[in-house]
Amino acid sequence: MRPIQASISLSALAHNLAVARSHAPHSKIMAVVKANAYGHGLLNAIRGLKAADGFAILGLDEALAIRNAGYLQTILMLEGVFSSDELTHVSEHAISIVVHCDAQIKMLEQIKLAKPISVHLKINTGMNRLGFKPIDFELAMARLLACGKVADLTLMTHFATADEASGIAGPFDVFNKTTQGHQYPSSLANSATLLRFPAAHGQWVRAGIMLYGTSPMASQSAASFNLKPVMQLTSQIIAVQSLEAGESLGYGLAFTATKKTRVGIVACGYADGYPRHAPNGTPVAVAGKLTQTLGRVSMDMLYVDISNIPEAEMGAHVELWGSQVSVDEVAQAAGTISYELLCAVAPRVSMKVED
């Protein structure tokens, strides 16, 4: 069996959930577990996040998987239903839905349901992705309340720049003005808002990337928020090569040695989810020591500099990201974000769940 493995720490998930709760002690925590729990495995993550007040997903299949596993918390479909026939299952299994467009209101108006549904009405405060524009909010809310299919209503939005210097002041003001006079619960805060803007916590906060131990802000490390990495992606060296000065390495000969260089060949490539565009110098740990990648990432292998790690031989332990090398560092080196790397871990990588 190839030695590459993703280890998932349930205790780290529980710890990060506690961190989220400490930042928003007066709010309920909606743990965002969409995209297969950001690549960590949906039901794996749920086990570590079982103390959450609710779970946010995208599709009905995910919602039913959680409910059928015995979890009784609120389950929210973040994009709502995609067809009217899903509403019957939503009603039957007490699943909450986002309503973000006129077509979804029409589905509710035209269907007969055994039980009414909990609805999160989404307002577009400037991201221009999903949601009703402020001018359309009152009519949308009135139609939902009049259709007889809504058990309770929560008002929500999503901030586009909560993780950036510009913050949320503008869209938060739009939300407050749009909903003024209405006393419904609110759900506004993603991870960045949860950590930076307590005034926007509302009754629900939607903790996402922070639960998996990475920072939602490029300017601040996960460790600065006392977050623990949940996934450790590891492998082993499967061969060792020695380069003389002037010799090159890998596809495109993208690395050329300027001095004698000892190279470890690692069983991990872009088909495992490691970013092909990671450049020379991307951080990695070998035998517990920090070093860097060399050359171009292949489909099944990559190269690491072990010139200063003489004990590193075939079988040596390699951490691609985890406790020594944060996934945020790898993402920054590769010009992307940790979300993409975590979600991209391939099904062929074996996953081990640790308490």
Short mmCIF file of C-alpha atoms in Angstrom, two decimals:
data_model
loop_
_atom_site.label_atom_id
_atom_site.label_comp_id
_atom_site.label_asym_id
_atom_site.label_seq_id
_atom_site.Cartn_x
_atom_site.Cartn_y
_atom_site.Cartn_z
CA MET A 1 0.00 0.00 0.00
CA ARG A 2 1.29 3.47 -0.85
CA PRO A 3 2.38 5.22 2.35
CA ILE A 4 0.48 8.47 1.82
CA GLN A 5 -2.19 9.07 4.46
CA ALA A 6 -4.42 11.83 5.80
CA SER A 7 -4.87 11.61 9.57
CA ILE A 8 -7.90 13.41 11.05
CA SER A 9 -7.84 14.48 14.71
CA LEU A 10 -11.25 14.44 16.39
CA SER A 11 -9.79 16.11 19.49
CA ALA A 12 -8.51 18.99 17.36
CA LEU A 13 -11.98 19.45 15.86
CA ALA A 14 -13.52 19.55 19.34
CA HIS A 15 -10.84 22.00 20.49
CA ASN A 16 -11.42 24.34 17.55
CA LEU A 17 -15.17 24.24 18.14
CA ALA A 18 -14.51 25.29 21.73
CA VAL A 19 -12.38 28.17 20.43
CA ALA A 20 -15.27 29.28 18.21
CA ARG A 21 -17.65 29.11 21.16
CA SER A 22 -15.28 31.16 23.32
CA HIS A 23 -15.32 33.93 20.70
CA ALA A 24 -19.12 33.85 20.35
CA PRO A 25 -20.39 32.75 23.78
CA HIS A 26 -23.89 34.13 23.28
CA SER A 27 -24.51 32.58 19.85
CA LYS A 28 -25.36 29.12 18.63
CA ILE A 29 -22.60 27.49 16.56
CA MET A 30 -23.44 26.21 13.08
CA ALA A 31 -20.52 23.99 12.08
CA VAL A 32 -20.02 24.20 8.32
CA VAL A 33 -19.32 20.69 7.02
CA LYS A 34 -19.97 21.18 3.30
CA ALA A 35 -17.59 19.81 0.66
CA ASN A 36 -17.18 16.56 2.60
CA ALA A 37 -16.28 18.62 5.67
CA TYR A 38 -13.63 20.53 3.72
CA GLY A 39 -12.06 17.26 2.65
CA HIS A 40 -11.94 15.70 6.12
CA GLY A 41 -14.85 13.27 5.63
CA LEU A 42 -18.38 14.33 6.53
CA LEU A 43 -19.17 11.81 9.25
CA ASN A 44 -15.58 11.91 10.51
CA ALA A 45 -15.91 15.62 11.15
CA ILE A 46 -19.38 15.34 12.65
CA ARG A 47 -17.97 13.02 15.32
CA GLY A 48 -15.46 15.65 16.37
CA LEU A 49 -18.03 18.45 16.14
CA LYS A 50 -20.89 16.65 17.88
CA ALA A 51 -21.17 19.47 20.44
CA ALA A 52 -22.14 21.96 17.72
CA ASP A 53 -25.67 23.36 17.75
CA GLY A 54 -26.13 22.75 14.05
CA PHE A 55 -24.46 21.63 10.82
CA ALA A 56 -24.42 23.45 7.48
CA ILE A 57 -24.15 21.50 4.23
CA LEU A 58 -25.13 21.93 0.57
CA GLY A 59 -27.07 18.92 -0.66
CA LEU A 60 -29.98 16.87 0.59
CA ASP A 61 -27.85 13.71 0.47
CA GLU A 62 -25.44 15.19 3.02
CA ALA A 63 -28.31 16.34 5.23
CA LEU A 64 -29.88 12.89 5.21
CA ALA A 65 -26.53 11.22 5.94
CA ILE A 66 -26.18 13.34 9.08
CA ARG A 67 -29.78 12.79 10.18
CA ASN A 68 -29.61 9.04 9.49
CA ALA A 69 -26.44 8.83 11.57
CA GLY A 70 -28.56 9.86 14.53
CA TYR A 71 -27.71 13.54 14.94
CA LEU A 72 -30.66 15.65 16.05
CA GLN A 73 -29.18 19.14 15.72
CA THR A 74 -30.30 21.74 13.22
CA ILE A 75 -29.15 20.88 9.70
CA LEU A 76 -29.09 23.77 7.22
CA MET A 77 -28.92 23.42 3.43
CA LEU A 78 -26.88 26.50 2.51
CA GLU A 79 -28.11 26.75 -1.09
CA GLY A 80 -31.62 25.60 -0.28
CA VAL A 81 -33.45 23.02 -2.37
CA PHE A 82 -32.71 22.51 -6.04
CA SER A 83 -36.11 21.05 -6.93
CA SER A 84 -39.54 21.00 -5.32
CA ASP A 85 -39.49 17.25 -4.68
CA GLU A 86 -36.68 17.78 -2.17
CA LEU A 87 -39.03 19.78 0.03
CA THR A 88 -40.95 16.64 1.02
CA HIS A 89 -37.76 15.06 2.40
CA VAL A 90 -36.75 18.32 4.03
CA SER A 91 -40.10 18.49 5.83
CA GLU A 92 -40.06 14.82 6.82
CA HIS A 93 -36.56 14.96 8.33
CA ALA A 94 -36.77 18.41 9.95
CA ILE A 95 -34.07 19.95 7.78
CA SER A 96 -33.72 23.73 7.55
CA ILE A 97 -33.24 25.46 4.20
CA VAL A 98 -31.90 28.72 2.88
CA VAL A 99 -34.27 30.56 0.56
CA HIS A 100 -32.35 32.91 -1.70
CA CYS A 101 -34.46 33.40 -4.84
CA ASP A 102 -37.99 33.78 -6.15
CA ALA A 103 -38.06 30.28 -7.63
CA GLN A 104 -37.56 28.73 -4.19
CA ILE A 105 -40.42 30.76 -2.75
CA LYS A 106 -42.66 29.54 -5.58
CA MET A 107 -41.75 25.94 -4.74
CA LEU A 108 -42.92 26.48 -1.17
CA GLU A 109 -46.09 28.25 -2.27
CA GLN A 110 -47.11 25.46 -4.64
CA ILE A 111 -46.35 22.33 -2.60
CA LYS A 112 -48.30 20.54 0.13
CA LEU A 113 -46.18 19.54 3.12
CA ALA A 114 -46.93 17.43 6.18
CA LYS A 115 -44.93 19.78 8.41
CA PRO A 116 -43.69 23.35 7.94
CA ILE A 117 -39.98 24.02 7.40
CA SER A 118 -37.45 26.23 9.16
CA VAL A 119 -36.22 28.84 6.68
CA HIS A 120 -33.16 31.09 6.53
CA LEU A 121 -34.04 34.01 4.27
CA LYS A 122 -30.87 35.24 2.57
CA ILE A 123 -30.26 38.91 1.84
CA ASN A 124 -27.74 40.08 -0.76
CA THR A 125 -25.75 42.80 1.01
CA GLY A 126 -23.22 43.31 -1.79
CA MET A 127 -21.56 39.99 -2.54
CA ASN A 128 -23.98 39.50 -5.44
CA ARG A 129 -23.87 35.74 -5.30
CA LEU A 130 -27.05 34.49 -3.60
CA GLY A 131 -29.86 36.33 -1.87
CA PHE A 132 -32.59 38.92 -2.32
CA LYS A 133 -31.51 42.49 -2.86
CA PRO A 134 -32.65 44.84 -0.09
CA ILE A 135 -35.36 46.35 -2.27
CA ASP A 136 -36.93 42.88 -2.69
CA PHE A 137 -36.56 41.71 0.92
CA GLU A 138 -39.93 42.82 2.35
CA LEU A 139 -41.96 41.17 -0.40
CA ALA A 140 -39.93 37.96 -0.20
CA MET A 141 -40.43 37.78 3.56
CA ALA A 142 -44.15 38.52 3.27
CA ARG A 143 -44.62 35.73 0.73
CA LEU A 144 -42.77 33.24 2.92
CA LEU A 145 -44.82 34.13 5.98
CA ALA A 146 -48.06 33.95 3.99
CA CYS A 147 -47.44 30.59 2.30
CA GLY A 148 -48.13 28.55 5.44
CA LYS A 149 -45.07 26.32 4.94
CA VAL A 150 -42.60 28.20 7.16
CA ALA A 151 -42.20 27.06 10.76
CA ASP A 152 -39.77 29.78 11.75
CA LEU A 153 -37.62 32.39 10.03
CA THR A 154 -33.98 33.43 10.40
CA LEU A 155 -32.46 36.32 8.45
CA MET A 156 -29.01 35.78 6.99
CA THR A 157 -26.33 37.21 4.75
CA HIS A 158 -22.73 36.45 3.80
CA PHE A 159 -19.89 38.98 3.92
CA ALA A 160 -17.49 39.13 0.99
CA THR A 161 -14.55 40.85 2.74
CA ALA A 162 -14.74 39.79 6.39
CA ASP A 163 -11.17 38.49 6.07
CA GLU A 164 -9.80 41.66 4.49
CA ALA A 165 -8.85 45.13 5.73
CA SER A 166 -12.11 46.64 4.46
CA GLY A 167 -14.05 44.40 6.85
CA ILE A 168 -17.85 44.26 7.01
CA ALA A 169 -18.97 47.79 7.95
CA GLY A 170 -20.73 48.55 4.66
CA PRO A 171 -22.68 45.32 4.16
CA PHE A 172 -23.42 45.02 7.88
CA ASP A 173 -25.03 48.44 7.73
CA VAL A 174 -27.04 47.37 4.67
CA PHE A 175 -28.28 44.30 6.54
CA ASN A 176 -29.26 46.28 9.62
CA LYS A 177 -31.12 48.93 7.63
CA THR A 178 -32.88 46.31 5.49
CA THR A 179 -34.09 44.29 8.48
CA GLN A 180 -34.82 47.22 10.79
CA GLY A 181 -38.02 46.70 12.75
CA HIS A 182 -37.99 42.90 12.36
CA GLN A 183 -37.14 40.84 15.43
CA TYR A 184 -36.16 37.59 13.75
CA PRO A 185 -32.96 35.68 14.62
CA SER A 186 -29.95 36.40 12.43
CA SER A 187 -27.08 34.40 10.95
CA LEU A 188 -24.29 36.58 9.56
CA ALA A 189 -20.88 35.46 10.76
CA ASN A 190 -18.50 33.21 8.88
CA SER A 191 -15.17 32.28 10.53
CA ALA A 192 -13.53 35.64 9.84
CA THR A 193 -16.55 37.59 11.12
CA LEU A 194 -16.77 35.33 14.17
CA LEU A 195 -13.14 36.08 15.07
CA ARG A 196 -13.05 39.79 14.17
CA PHE A 197 -16.50 41.36 14.52
CA PRO A 198 -18.45 40.34 17.63
CA ALA A 199 -21.17 42.94 16.92
CA ALA A 200 -22.23 40.78 13.94
CA HIS A 201 -22.49 37.46 15.78
CA GLY A 202 -26.28 37.38 16.04
CA GLN A 203 -28.15 34.29 17.19
CA TRP A 204 -26.19 31.95 14.90
CA VAL A 205 -22.56 31.99 13.77
CA ARG A 206 -21.38 29.79 10.90
CA ALA A 207 -17.93 28.49 11.78
CA GLY A 208 -16.19 26.97 8.77
CA ILE A 209 -12.49 26.91 7.97
CA MET A 210 -11.44 27.74 11.54
CA LEU A 211 -12.89 24.43 12.74
CA TYR A 212 -10.35 22.61 10.60
CA GLY A 213 -7.45 24.47 12.20
CA THR A 214 -6.57 27.00 9.55
CA SER A 215 -6.85 30.76 9.62
CA PRO A 216 -9.49 32.63 7.61
CA MET A 217 -7.13 35.62 7.44
CA ALA A 218 -3.89 35.56 5.47
CA SER A 219 -2.41 38.15 7.84
CA GLN A 220 -2.87 36.05 11.00
CA SER A 221 -1.80 32.50 11.71
CA ALA A 222 -4.09 29.79 12.98
CA ALA A 223 -1.85 29.44 16.02
CA SER A 224 -2.50 33.09 16.93
CA PHE A 225 -6.15 32.09 17.47
CA ASN A 226 -5.17 28.92 19.38
CA LEU A 227 -6.49 26.73 16.55
CA LYS A 228 -5.09 23.22 16.13
CA PRO A 229 -4.54 21.52 12.74
CA VAL A 230 -7.05 18.75 12.15
CA MET A 231 -5.56 17.08 9.08
CA GLN A 232 -2.00 15.81 8.86
CA LEU A 233 -1.04 14.72 5.34
CA THR A 234 1.96 12.41 5.48
CA SER A 235 3.93 10.04 3.31
CA GLN A 236 7.40 8.53 3.02
CA ILE A 237 10.55 8.80 0.97
CA ILE A 238 10.55 5.96 -1.56
CA ALA A 239 13.92 6.66 -3.22
CA VAL A 240 17.01 8.87 -2.81
CA GLN A 241 18.98 10.58 -5.56
CA SER A 242 22.24 12.57 -5.42
CA LEU A 243 22.71 15.50 -7.80
CA GLU A 244 25.99 17.13 -8.70
CA ALA A 245 26.16 20.85 -9.39
CA GLY A 246 24.62 21.49 -12.81
CA GLU A 247 22.35 18.42 -12.80
CA SER A 248 18.60 18.93 -13.04
CA LEU A 249 15.53 17.21 -11.69
CA GLY A 250 12.06 16.10 -12.76
CA TYR A 251 9.71 17.15 -15.56
CA GLY A 252 10.87 20.24 -17.38
CA LEU A 253 14.13 20.02 -15.44
CA ALA A 254 12.59 22.74 -13.30
CA PHE A 255 15.29 22.53 -10.63
CA THR A 256 19.01 22.64 -11.33
CA ALA A 257 21.45 22.04 -8.49
CA THR A 258 24.05 24.71 -7.80
CA LYS A 259 25.90 22.40 -5.42
CA LYS A 260 25.87 18.75 -4.46
CA THR A 261 22.26 18.05 -3.44
CA ARG A 262 20.66 15.03 -1.85
CA VAL A 263 17.08 14.53 -2.99
CA GLY A 264 14.29 12.45 -1.47
CA ILE A 265 11.55 11.16 -3.76
CA VAL A 266 8.21 11.28 -1.92
CA ALA A 267 5.10 9.20 -2.66
CA CYS A 268 2.76 12.16 -3.11
CA GLY A 269 1.74 14.03 -6.24
CA TYR A 270 -0.97 16.15 -7.73
CA ALA A 271 -3.21 13.09 -8.19
CA ASP A 272 -3.23 12.88 -4.40
CA GLY A 273 -4.30 16.51 -4.11
CA TYR A 274 -0.93 18.17 -3.58
CA PRO A 275 -0.81 21.36 -5.69
CA ARG A 276 1.05 20.87 -8.96
CA HIS A 277 1.85 24.57 -9.03
CA ALA A 278 3.72 24.44 -5.69
CA PRO A 279 7.09 26.00 -6.53
CA ASN A 280 10.66 25.18 -5.53
CA GLY A 281 10.98 26.02 -1.85
CA THR A 282 7.49 24.99 -0.66
CA PRO A 283 7.90 23.99 3.01
CA VAL A 284 7.82 20.33 4.01
CA ALA A 285 9.12 18.30 6.96
CA VAL A 286 11.26 15.17 6.63
CA ALA A 287 12.17 13.01 9.63
CA GLY A 288 10.90 15.79 11.87
CA LYS A 289 13.05 18.50 10.28
CA LEU A 290 11.92 21.39 8.10
CA THR A 291 13.11 21.49 4.52
CA GLN A 292 11.67 22.34 1.08
CA THR A 293 10.41 20.88 -2.16
CA LEU A 294 12.48 20.87 -5.32
CA GLY A 295 11.41 20.80 -8.95
CA ARG A 296 7.98 20.21 -10.42
CA VAL A 297 5.33 18.14 -8.66
CA SER A 298 4.51 15.00 -10.67
CA MET A 299 1.25 13.04 -10.73
CA ASP A 300 2.40 10.56 -8.08
CA MET A 301 5.66 11.93 -6.70
CA LEU A 302 7.43 15.07 -5.57
CA TYR A 303 11.00 15.90 -4.58
CA VAL A 304 12.42 17.22 -1.31
CA ASP A 305 15.83 18.53 -0.33
CA ILE A 306 17.41 16.22 2.26
CA SER A 307 20.97 17.52 1.91
CA ASN A 308 21.01 18.57 5.56
CA ILE A 309 19.05 15.58 6.87
CA PRO A 310 21.58 12.73 6.65
CA GLU A 311 19.33 10.32 8.55
CA ALA A 312 16.64 10.62 5.86
CA GLU A 313 16.69 7.41 3.84
CA MET A 314 14.08 5.30 2.07
CA GLY A 315 11.06 5.02 4.39
CA ALA A 316 11.70 8.32 6.17
CA HIS A 317 8.54 10.06 7.41
CA VAL A 318 7.39 13.11 5.43
CA GLU A 319 4.79 15.64 6.56
CA LEU A 320 3.31 17.53 3.60
CA TRP A 321 1.19 19.59 5.98
CA GLY A 322 -0.04 19.20 9.54
CA SER A 323 1.54 19.99 12.90
CA GLN A 324 5.02 21.04 11.73
CA VAL A 325 4.11 22.60 8.40
CA SER A 326 0.76 24.35 8.39
CA VAL A 327 -1.53 23.91 5.41
CA ASP A 328 -1.72 27.72 5.32
CA GLU A 329 2.04 27.88 4.67
CA VAL A 330 1.82 25.38 1.84
CA ALA A 331 -1.16 27.23 0.36
CA GLN A 332 0.64 30.58 0.54
CA ALA A 333 3.71 29.13 -1.17
CA ALA A 334 1.50 27.65 -3.91
CA GLY A 335 -0.46 30.88 -4.42
CA THR A 336 -3.76 29.48 -3.23
CA ILE A 337 -5.77 29.07 -0.01
CA SER A 338 -5.97 26.27 2.53
CA TYR A 339 -9.64 25.62 1.64
CA GLU A 340 -8.60 24.45 -1.83
CA LEU A 341 -5.83 22.17 -0.61
CA LEU A 342 -7.95 20.47 2.05
CA CYS A 343 -10.89 19.96 -0.29
CA ALA A 344 -8.62 18.60 -3.02
CA VAL A 345 -7.23 15.62 -1.10
CA ALA A 346 -8.02 12.74 -3.43
CA PRO A 347 -10.15 9.68 -2.62
CA ARG A 348 -7.14 7.44 -3.27
CA VAL A 349 -5.45 8.88 -0.17
CA SER A 350 -6.29 6.65 2.80
CA MET A 351 -7.84 8.47 5.74
CA LYS A 352 -7.23 7.58 9.39
CA VAL A 353 -9.40 9.01 12.17
CA GLU A 354 -7.70 9.58 15.49
CA ASP A 355 -9.27 10.43 18.84
#
